[in-house]
Each structure stands twice: as C-alpha cells, then as structure tokens.
PDB file of N, CA and C in Angstrom:
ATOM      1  N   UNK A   1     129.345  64.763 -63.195  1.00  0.00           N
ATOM      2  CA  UNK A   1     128.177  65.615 -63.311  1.00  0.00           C
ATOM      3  C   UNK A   1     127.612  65.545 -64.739  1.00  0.00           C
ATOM      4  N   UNK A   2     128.369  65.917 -65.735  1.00  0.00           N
ATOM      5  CA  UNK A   2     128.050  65.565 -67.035  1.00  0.00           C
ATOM      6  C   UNK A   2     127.715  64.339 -67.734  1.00  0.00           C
ATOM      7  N   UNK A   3     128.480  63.103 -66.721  1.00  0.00           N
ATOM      8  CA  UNK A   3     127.762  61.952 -67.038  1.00  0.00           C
ATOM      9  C   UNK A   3     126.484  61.757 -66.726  1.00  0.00           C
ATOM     10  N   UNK A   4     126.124  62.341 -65.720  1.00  0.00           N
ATOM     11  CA  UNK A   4     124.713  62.053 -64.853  1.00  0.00           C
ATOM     12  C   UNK A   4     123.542  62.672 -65.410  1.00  0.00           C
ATOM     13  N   UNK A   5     123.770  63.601 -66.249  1.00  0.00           N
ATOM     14  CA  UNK A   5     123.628  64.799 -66.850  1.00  0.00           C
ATOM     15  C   UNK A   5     122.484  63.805 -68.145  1.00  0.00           C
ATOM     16  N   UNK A   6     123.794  63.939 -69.248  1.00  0.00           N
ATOM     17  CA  UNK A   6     123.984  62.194 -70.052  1.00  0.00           C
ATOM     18  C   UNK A   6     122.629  61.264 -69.680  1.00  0.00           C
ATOM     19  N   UNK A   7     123.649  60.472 -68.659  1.00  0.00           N
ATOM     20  CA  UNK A   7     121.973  59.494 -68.763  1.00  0.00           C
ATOM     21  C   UNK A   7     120.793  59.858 -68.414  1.00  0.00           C
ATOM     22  N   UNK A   8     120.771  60.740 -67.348  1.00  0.00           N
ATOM     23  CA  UNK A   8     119.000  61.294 -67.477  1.00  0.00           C
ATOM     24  C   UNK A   8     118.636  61.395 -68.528  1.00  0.00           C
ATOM     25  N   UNK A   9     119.350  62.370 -69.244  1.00  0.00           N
ATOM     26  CA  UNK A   9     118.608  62.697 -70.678  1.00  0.00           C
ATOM     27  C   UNK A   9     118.495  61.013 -71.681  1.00  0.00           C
ATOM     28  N   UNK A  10     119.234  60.654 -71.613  1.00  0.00           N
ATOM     29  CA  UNK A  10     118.972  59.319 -72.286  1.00  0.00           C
ATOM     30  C   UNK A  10     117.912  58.533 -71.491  1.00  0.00           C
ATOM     31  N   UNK A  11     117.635  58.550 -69.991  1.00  0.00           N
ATOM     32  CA  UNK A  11     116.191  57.965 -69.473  1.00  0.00           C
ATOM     33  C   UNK A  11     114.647  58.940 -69.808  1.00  0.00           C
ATOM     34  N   UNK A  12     114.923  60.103 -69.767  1.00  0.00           N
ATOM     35  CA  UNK A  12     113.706  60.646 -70.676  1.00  0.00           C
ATOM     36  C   UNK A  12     113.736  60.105 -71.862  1.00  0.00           C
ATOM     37  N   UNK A  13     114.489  60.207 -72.726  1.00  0.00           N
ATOM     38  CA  UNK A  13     114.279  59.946 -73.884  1.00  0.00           C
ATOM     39  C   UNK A  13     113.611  58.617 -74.351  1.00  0.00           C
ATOM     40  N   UNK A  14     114.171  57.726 -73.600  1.00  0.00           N
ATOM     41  CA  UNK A  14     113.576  56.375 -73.806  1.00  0.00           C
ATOM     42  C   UNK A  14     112.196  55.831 -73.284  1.00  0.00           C
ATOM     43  N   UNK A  15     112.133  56.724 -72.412  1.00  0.00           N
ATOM     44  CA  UNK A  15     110.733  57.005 -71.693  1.00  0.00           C
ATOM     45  C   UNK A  15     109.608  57.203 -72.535  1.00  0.00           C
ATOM     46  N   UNK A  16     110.152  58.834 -73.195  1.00  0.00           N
ATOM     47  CA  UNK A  16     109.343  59.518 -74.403  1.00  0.00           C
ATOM     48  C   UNK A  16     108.668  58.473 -75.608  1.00  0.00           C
ATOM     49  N   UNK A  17     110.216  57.758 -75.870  1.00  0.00           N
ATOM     50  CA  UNK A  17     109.825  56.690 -76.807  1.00  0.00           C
ATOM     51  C   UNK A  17     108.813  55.779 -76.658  1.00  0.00           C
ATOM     52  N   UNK A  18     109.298  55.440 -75.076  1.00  0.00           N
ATOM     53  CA  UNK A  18     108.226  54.220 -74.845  1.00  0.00           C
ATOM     54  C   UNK A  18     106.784  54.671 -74.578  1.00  0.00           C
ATOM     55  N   UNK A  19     106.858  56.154 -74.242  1.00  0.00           N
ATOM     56  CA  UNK A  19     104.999  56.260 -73.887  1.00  0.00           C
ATOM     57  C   UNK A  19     104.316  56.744 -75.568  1.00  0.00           C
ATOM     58  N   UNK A  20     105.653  56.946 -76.984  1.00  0.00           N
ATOM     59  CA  UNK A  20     105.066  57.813 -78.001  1.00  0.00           C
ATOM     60  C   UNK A  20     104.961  56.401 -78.694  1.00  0.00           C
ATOM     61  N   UNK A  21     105.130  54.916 -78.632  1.00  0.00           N
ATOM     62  CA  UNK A  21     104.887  54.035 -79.535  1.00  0.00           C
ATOM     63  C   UNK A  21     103.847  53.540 -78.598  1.00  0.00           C
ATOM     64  N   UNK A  22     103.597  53.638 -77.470  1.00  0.00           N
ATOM     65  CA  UNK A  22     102.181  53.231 -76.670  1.00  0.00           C
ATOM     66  C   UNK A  22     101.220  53.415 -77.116  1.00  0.00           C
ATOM     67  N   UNK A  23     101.330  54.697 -77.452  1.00  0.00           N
ATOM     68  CA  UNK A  23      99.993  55.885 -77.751  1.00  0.00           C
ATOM     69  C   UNK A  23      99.679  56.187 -79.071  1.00  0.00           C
ATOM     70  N   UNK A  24     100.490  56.395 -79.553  1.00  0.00           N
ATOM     71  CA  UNK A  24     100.925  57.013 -80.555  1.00  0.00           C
ATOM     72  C   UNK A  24     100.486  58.316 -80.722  1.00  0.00           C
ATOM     73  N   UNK A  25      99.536  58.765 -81.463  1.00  0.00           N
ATOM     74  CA  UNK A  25      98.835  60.062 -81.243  1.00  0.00           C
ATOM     75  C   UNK A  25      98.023  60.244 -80.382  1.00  0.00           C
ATOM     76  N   UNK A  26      96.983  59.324 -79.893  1.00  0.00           N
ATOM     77  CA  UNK A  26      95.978  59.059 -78.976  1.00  0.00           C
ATOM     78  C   UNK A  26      96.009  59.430 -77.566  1.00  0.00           C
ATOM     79  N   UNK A  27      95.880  60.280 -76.555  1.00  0.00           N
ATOM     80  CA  UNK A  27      96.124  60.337 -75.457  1.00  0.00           C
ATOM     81  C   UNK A  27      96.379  59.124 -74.919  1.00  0.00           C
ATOM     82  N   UNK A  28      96.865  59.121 -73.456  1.00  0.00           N
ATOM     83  CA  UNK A  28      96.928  58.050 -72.584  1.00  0.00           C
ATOM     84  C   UNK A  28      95.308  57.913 -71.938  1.00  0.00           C
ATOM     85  N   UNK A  29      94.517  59.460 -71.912  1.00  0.00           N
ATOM     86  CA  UNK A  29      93.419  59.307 -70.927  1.00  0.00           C
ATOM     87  C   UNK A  29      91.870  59.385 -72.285  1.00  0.00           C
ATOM     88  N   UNK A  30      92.269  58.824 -73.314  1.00  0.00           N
ATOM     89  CA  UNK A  30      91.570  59.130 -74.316  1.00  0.00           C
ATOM     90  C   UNK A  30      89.718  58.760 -74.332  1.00  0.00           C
ATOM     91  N   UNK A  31      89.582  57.625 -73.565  1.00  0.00           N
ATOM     92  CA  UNK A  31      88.408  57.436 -73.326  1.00  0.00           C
ATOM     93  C   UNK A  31      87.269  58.484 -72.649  1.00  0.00           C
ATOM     94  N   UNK A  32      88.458  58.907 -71.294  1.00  0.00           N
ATOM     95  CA  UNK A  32      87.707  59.752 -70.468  1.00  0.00           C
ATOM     96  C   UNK A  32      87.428  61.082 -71.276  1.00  0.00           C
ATOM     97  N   UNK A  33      88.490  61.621 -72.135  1.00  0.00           N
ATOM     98  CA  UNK A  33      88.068  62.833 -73.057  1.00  0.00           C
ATOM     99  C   UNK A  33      86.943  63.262 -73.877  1.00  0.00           C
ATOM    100  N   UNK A  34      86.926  61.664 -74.710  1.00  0.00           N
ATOM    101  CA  UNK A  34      85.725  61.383 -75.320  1.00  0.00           C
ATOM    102  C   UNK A  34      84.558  61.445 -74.737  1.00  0.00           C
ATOM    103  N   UNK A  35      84.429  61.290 -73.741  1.00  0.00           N
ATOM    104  CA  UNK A  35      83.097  61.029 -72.926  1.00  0.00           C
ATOM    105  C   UNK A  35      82.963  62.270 -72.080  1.00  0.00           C
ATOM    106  N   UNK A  36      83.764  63.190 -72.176  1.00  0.00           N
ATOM    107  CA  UNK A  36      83.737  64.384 -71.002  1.00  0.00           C
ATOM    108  C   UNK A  36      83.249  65.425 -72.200  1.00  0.00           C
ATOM    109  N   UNK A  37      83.654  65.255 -73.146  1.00  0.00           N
ATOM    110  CA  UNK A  37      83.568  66.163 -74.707  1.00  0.00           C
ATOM    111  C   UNK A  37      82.290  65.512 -74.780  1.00  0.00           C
ATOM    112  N   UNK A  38      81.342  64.598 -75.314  1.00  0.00           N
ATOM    113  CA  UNK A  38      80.589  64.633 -75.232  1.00  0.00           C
ATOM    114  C   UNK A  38      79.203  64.869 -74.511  1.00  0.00           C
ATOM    115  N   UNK A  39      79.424  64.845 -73.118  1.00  0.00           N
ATOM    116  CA  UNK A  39      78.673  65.049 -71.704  1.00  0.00           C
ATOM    117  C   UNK A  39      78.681  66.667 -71.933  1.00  0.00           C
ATOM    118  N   UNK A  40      79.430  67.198 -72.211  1.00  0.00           N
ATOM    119  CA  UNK A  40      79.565  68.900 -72.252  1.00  0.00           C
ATOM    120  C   UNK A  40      78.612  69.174 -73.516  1.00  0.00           C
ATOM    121  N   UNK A  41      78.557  68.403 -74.638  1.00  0.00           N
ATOM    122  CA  UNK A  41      78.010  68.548 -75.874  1.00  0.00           C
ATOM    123  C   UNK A  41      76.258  68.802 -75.217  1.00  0.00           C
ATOM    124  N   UNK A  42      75.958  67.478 -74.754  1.00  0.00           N
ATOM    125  CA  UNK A  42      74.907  67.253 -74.369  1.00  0.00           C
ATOM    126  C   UNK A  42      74.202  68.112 -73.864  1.00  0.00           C
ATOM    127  N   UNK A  43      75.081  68.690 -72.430  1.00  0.00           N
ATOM    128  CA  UNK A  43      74.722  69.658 -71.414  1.00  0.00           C
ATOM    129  C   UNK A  43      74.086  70.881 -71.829  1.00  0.00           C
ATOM    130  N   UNK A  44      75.108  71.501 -72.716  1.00  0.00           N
ATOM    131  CA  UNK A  44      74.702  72.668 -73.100  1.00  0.00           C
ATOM    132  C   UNK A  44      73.742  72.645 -74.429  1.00  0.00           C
ATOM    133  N   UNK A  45      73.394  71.785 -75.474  1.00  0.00           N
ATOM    134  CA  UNK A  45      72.265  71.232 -75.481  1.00  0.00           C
ATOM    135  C   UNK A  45      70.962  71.462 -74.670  1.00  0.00           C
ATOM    136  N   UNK A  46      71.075  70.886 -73.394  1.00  0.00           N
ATOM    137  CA  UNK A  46      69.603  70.244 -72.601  1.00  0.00           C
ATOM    138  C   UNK A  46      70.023  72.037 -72.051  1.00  0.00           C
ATOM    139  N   UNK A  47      70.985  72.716 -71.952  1.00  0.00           N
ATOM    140  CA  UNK A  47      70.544  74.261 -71.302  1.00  0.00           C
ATOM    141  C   UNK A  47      70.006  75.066 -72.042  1.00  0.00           C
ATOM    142  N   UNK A  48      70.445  75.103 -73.062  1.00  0.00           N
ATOM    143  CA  UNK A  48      70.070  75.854 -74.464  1.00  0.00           C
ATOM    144  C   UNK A  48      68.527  75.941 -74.946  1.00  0.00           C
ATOM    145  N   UNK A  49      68.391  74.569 -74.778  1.00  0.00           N
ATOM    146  CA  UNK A  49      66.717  73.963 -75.313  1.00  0.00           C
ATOM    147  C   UNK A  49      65.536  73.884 -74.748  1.00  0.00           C
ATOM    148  N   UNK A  50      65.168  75.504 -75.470  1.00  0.00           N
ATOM    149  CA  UNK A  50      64.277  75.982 -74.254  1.00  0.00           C
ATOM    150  C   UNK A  50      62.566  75.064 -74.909  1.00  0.00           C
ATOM    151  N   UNK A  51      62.507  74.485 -75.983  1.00  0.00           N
ATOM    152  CA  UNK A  51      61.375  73.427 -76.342  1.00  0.00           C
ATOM    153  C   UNK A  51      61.704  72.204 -75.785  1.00  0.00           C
ATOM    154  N   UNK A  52      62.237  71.928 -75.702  1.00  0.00           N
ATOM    155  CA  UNK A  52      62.946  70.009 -75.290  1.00  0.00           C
ATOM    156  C   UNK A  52      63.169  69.563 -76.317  1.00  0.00           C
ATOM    157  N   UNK A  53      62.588  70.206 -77.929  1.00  0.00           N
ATOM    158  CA  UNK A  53      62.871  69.391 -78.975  1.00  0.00           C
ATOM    159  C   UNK A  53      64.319  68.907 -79.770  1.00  0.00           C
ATOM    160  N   UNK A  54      65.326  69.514 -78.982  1.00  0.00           N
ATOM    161  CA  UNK A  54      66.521  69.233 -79.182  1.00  0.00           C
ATOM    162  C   UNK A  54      66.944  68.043 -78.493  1.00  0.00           C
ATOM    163  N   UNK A  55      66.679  67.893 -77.287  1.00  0.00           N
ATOM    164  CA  UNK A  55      66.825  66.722 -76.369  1.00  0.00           C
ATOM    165  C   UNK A  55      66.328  65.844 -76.461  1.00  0.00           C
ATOM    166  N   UNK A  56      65.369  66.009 -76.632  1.00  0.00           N
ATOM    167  CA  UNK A  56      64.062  64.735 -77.441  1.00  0.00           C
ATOM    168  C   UNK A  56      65.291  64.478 -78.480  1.00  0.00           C
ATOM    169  N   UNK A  57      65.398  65.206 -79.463  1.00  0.00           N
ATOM    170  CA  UNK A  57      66.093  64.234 -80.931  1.00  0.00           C
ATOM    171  C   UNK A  57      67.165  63.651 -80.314  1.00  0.00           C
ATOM    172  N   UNK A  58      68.538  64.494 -79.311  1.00  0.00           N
ATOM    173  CA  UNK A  58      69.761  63.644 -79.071  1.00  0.00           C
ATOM    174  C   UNK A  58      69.094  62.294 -78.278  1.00  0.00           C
ATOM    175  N   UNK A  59      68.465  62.195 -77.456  1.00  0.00           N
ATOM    176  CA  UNK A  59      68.119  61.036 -76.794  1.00  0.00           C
ATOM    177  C   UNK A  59      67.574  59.977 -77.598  1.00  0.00           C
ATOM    178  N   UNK A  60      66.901  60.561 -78.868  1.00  0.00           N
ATOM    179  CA  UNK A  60      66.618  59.231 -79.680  1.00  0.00           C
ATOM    180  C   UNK A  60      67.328  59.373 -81.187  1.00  0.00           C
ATOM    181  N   UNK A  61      68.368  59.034 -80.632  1.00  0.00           N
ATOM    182  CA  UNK A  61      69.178  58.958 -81.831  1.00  0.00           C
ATOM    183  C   UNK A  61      70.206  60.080 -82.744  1.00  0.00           C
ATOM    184  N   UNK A  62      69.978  61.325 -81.894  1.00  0.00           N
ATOM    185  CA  UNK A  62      70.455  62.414 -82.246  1.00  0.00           C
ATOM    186  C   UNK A  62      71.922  62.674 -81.975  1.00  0.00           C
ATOM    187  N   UNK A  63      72.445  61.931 -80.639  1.00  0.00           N
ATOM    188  CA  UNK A  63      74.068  61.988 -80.446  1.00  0.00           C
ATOM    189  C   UNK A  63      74.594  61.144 -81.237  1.00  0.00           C
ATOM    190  N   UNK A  64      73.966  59.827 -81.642  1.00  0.00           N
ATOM    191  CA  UNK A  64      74.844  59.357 -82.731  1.00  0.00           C
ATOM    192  C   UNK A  64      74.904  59.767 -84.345  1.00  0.00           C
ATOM    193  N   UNK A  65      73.852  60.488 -84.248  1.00  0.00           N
ATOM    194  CA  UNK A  65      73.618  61.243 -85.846  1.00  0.00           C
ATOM    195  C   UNK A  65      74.751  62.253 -86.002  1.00  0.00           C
ATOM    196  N   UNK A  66      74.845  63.372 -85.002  1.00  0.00           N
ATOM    197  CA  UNK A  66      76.154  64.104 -85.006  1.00  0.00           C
ATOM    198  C   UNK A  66      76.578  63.364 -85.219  1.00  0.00           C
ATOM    199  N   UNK A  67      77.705  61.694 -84.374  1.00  0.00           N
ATOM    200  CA  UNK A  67      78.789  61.268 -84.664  1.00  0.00           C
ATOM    201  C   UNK A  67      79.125  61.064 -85.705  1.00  0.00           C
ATOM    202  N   UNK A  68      77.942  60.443 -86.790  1.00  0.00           N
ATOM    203  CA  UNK A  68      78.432  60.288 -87.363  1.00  0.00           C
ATOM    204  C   UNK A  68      77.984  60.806 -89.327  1.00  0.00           C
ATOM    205  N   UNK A  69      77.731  62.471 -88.317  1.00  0.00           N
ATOM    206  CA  UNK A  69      78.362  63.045 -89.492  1.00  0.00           C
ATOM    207  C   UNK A  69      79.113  64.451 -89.474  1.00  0.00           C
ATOM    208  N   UNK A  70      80.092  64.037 -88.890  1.00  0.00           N
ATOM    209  CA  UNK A  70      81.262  64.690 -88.307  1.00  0.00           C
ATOM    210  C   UNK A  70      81.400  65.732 -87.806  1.00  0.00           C
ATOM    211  N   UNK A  71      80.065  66.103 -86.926  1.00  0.00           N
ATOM    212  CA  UNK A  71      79.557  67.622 -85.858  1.00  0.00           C
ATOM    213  C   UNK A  71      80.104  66.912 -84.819  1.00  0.00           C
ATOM    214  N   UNK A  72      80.551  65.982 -84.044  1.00  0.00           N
ATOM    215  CA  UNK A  72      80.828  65.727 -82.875  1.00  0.00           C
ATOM    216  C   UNK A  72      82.217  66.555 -82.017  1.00  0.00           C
ATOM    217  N   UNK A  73      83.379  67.139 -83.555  1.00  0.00           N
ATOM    218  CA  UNK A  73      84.698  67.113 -82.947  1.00  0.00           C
ATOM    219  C   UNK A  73      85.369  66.300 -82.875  1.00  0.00           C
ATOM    220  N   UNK A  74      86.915  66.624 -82.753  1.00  0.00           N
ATOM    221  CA  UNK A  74      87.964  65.999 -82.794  1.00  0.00           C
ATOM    222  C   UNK A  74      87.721  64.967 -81.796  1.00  0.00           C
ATOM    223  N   UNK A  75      87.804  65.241 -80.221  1.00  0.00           N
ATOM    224  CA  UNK A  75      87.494  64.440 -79.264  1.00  0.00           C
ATOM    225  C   UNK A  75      86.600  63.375 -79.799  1.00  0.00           C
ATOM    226  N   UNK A  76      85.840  63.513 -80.089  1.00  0.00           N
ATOM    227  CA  UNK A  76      84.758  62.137 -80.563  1.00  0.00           C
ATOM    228  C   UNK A  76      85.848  60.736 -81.002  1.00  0.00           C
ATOM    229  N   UNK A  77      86.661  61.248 -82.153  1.00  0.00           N
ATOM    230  CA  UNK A  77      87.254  60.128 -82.332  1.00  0.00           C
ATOM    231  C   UNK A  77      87.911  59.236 -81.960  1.00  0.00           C
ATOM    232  N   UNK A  78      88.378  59.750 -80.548  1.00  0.00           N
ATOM    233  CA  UNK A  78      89.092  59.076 -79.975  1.00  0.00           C
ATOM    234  C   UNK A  78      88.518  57.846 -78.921  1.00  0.00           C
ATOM    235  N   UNK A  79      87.069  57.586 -78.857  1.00  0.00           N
ATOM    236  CA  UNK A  79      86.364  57.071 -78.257  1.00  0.00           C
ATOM    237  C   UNK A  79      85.135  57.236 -78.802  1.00  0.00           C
ATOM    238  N   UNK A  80      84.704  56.768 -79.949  1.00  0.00           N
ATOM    239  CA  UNK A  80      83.330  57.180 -80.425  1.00  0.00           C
ATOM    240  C   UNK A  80      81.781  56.418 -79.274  1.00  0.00           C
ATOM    241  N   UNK A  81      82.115  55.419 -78.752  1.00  0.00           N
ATOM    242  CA  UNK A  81      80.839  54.818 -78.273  1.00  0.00           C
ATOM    243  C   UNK A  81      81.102  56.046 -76.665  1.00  0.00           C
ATOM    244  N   UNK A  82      81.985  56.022 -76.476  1.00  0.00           N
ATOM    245  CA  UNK A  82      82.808  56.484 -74.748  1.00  0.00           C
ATOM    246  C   UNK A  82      82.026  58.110 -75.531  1.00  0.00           C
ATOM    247  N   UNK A  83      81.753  58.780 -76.687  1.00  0.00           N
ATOM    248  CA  UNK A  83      81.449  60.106 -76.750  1.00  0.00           C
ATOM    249  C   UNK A  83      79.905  60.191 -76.405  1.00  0.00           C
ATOM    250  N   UNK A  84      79.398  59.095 -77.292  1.00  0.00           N
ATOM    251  CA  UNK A  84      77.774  58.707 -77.441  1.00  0.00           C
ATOM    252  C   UNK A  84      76.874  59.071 -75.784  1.00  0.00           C
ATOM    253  N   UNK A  85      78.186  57.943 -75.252  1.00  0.00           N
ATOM    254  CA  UNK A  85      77.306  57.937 -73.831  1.00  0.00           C
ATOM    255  C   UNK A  85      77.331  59.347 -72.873  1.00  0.00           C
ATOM    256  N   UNK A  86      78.403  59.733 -73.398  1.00  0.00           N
ATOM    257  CA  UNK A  86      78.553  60.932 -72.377  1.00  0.00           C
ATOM    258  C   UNK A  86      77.354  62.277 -72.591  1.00  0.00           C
ATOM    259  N   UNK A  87      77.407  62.117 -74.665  1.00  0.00           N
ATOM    260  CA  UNK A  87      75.982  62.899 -75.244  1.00  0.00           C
ATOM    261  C   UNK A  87      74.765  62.715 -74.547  1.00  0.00           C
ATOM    262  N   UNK A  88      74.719  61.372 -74.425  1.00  0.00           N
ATOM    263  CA  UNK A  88      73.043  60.813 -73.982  1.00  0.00           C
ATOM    264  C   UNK A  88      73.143  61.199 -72.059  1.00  0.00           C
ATOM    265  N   UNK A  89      74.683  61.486 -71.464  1.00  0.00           N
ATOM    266  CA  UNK A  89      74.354  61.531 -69.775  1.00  0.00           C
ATOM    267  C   UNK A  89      74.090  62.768 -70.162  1.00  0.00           C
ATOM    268  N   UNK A  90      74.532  63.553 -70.513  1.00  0.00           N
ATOM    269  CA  UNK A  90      74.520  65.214 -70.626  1.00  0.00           C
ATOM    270  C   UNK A  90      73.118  65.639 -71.259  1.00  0.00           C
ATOM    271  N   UNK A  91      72.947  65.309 -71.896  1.00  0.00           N
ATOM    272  CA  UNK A  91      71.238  65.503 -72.855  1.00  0.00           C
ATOM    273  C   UNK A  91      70.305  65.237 -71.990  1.00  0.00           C
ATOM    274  N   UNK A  92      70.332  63.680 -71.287  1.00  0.00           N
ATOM    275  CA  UNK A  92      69.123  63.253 -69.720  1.00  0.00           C
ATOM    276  C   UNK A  92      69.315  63.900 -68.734  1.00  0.00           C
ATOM    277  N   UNK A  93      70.311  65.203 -68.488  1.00  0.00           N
ATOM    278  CA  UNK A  93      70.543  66.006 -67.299  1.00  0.00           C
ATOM    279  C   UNK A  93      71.087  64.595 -65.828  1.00  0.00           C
ATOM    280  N   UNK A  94      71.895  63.763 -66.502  1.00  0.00           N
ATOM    281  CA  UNK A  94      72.470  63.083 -65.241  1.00  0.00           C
ATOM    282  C   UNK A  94      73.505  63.223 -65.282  1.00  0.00           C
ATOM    283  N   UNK A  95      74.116  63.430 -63.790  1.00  0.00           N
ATOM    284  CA  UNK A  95      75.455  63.780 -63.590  1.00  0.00           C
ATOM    285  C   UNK A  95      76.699  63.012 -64.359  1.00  0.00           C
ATOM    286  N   UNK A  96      77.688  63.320 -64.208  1.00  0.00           N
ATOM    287  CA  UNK A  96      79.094  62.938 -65.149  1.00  0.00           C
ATOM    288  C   UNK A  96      79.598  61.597 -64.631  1.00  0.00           C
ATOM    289  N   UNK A  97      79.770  60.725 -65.236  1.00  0.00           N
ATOM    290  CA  UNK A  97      79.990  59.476 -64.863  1.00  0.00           C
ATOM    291  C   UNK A  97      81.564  59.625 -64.296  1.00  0.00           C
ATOM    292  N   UNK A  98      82.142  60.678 -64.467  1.00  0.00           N
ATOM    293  CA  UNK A  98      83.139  60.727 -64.058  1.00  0.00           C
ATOM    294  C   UNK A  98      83.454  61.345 -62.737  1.00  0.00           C
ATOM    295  N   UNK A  99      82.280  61.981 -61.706  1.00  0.00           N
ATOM    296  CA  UNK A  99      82.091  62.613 -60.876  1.00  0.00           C
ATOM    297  C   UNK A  99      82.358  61.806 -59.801  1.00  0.00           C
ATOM    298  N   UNK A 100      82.315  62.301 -58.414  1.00  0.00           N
ATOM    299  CA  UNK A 100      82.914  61.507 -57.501  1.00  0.00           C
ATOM    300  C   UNK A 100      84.324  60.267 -57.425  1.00  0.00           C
ATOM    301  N   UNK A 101      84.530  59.830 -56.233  1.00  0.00           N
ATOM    302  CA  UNK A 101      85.258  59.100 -56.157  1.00  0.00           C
ATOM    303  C   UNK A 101      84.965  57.766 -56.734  1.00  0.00           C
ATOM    304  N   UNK A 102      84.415  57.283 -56.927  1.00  0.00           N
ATOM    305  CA  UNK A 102      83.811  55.958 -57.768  1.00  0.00           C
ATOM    306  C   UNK A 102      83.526  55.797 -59.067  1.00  0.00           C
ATOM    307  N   UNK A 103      83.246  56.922 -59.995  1.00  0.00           N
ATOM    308  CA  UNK A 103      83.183  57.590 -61.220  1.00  0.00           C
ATOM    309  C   UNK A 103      83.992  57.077 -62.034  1.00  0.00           C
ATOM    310  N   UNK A 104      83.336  57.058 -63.161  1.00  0.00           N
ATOM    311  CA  UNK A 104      84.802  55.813 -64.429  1.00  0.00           C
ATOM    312  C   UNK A 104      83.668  55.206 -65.442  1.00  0.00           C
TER     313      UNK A 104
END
C-alpha cells in the first residue's frame, strides 16, 4: 500500500515536472486567454461608447496602441497579436472566435 502510495506520488511529480519545463510560466491554453482578454477589452469598449469615437480609434489602430503601451494587461503578453485580434472582434461587435463548435 505504501509502495503504491510512493510511486503515484513520484508519477505526479514527474508529470508536474514535465508539464512545468513545457510551459514554464505561460499557460498551456495561453493563446486562447490572450484573445478572450482582449475580445472582452473590446466589448465593453463598443458598450460603453455611446459616440463611436472610441471604436472608431480601437479599429484604427487603437488596440494596438494600448498594447503597446502597457494598458492591455497581464493577459496581453502572453499572446500579443492572439490579444490584438480579439480587441479588433470585440470593438467590430463580431462574435468570439472562440464560440461554437468550430471556433479556434
């Protein structure tokens, strides 16, 4: 029992190892974060903006201006182009690329 005990814990462990030198800090699902964090950015944006003149700027050039001067959030970094696009679906009021079964 205590042996069995034993190696499980030694198969997590090596597990742990193998998914923490994969990743390292970075999620496993890091792209999709980036782009879900940004789509939310967007959204509430295009709800907020009761002139359009906010949406007008992210759509031309305004989601990458946040990026890159460091209003985007943590999430951004982990996928900076994967954040951009999700800014610009969320800002044009089109649904989440991640929606439905086909979504990605």
């Amino acid at each position: 029992m205590l042996a069995a005990g034993a190696a499980g814990l030694a198969t997590l462990l090596v597990l742990a190892g193998a998914g923490i030198s994969t990743y390292h800090e970075r999620p496993p699902f890091g792209d999709d974060i980036a782009y879900e964090s940004g789509y939310v950015q967007g959204l509430r944006t295009r709800h907020r903006d009761l002139t359009g003149e906010r949406v007008r700027d992210l759509l031309h050039g305004g989601c990458a201006r946040l990026l890159r001067d460091g209003l985007a959030g943590e999430k951004a970094a982990l996928a900076p182009d994967r954040w951009i696009a999700g800014c610009l679906d969320g800002a044009a009021g089109r649904p989440s690329g991640h929606q439905g079964l086909l979504g990605g």
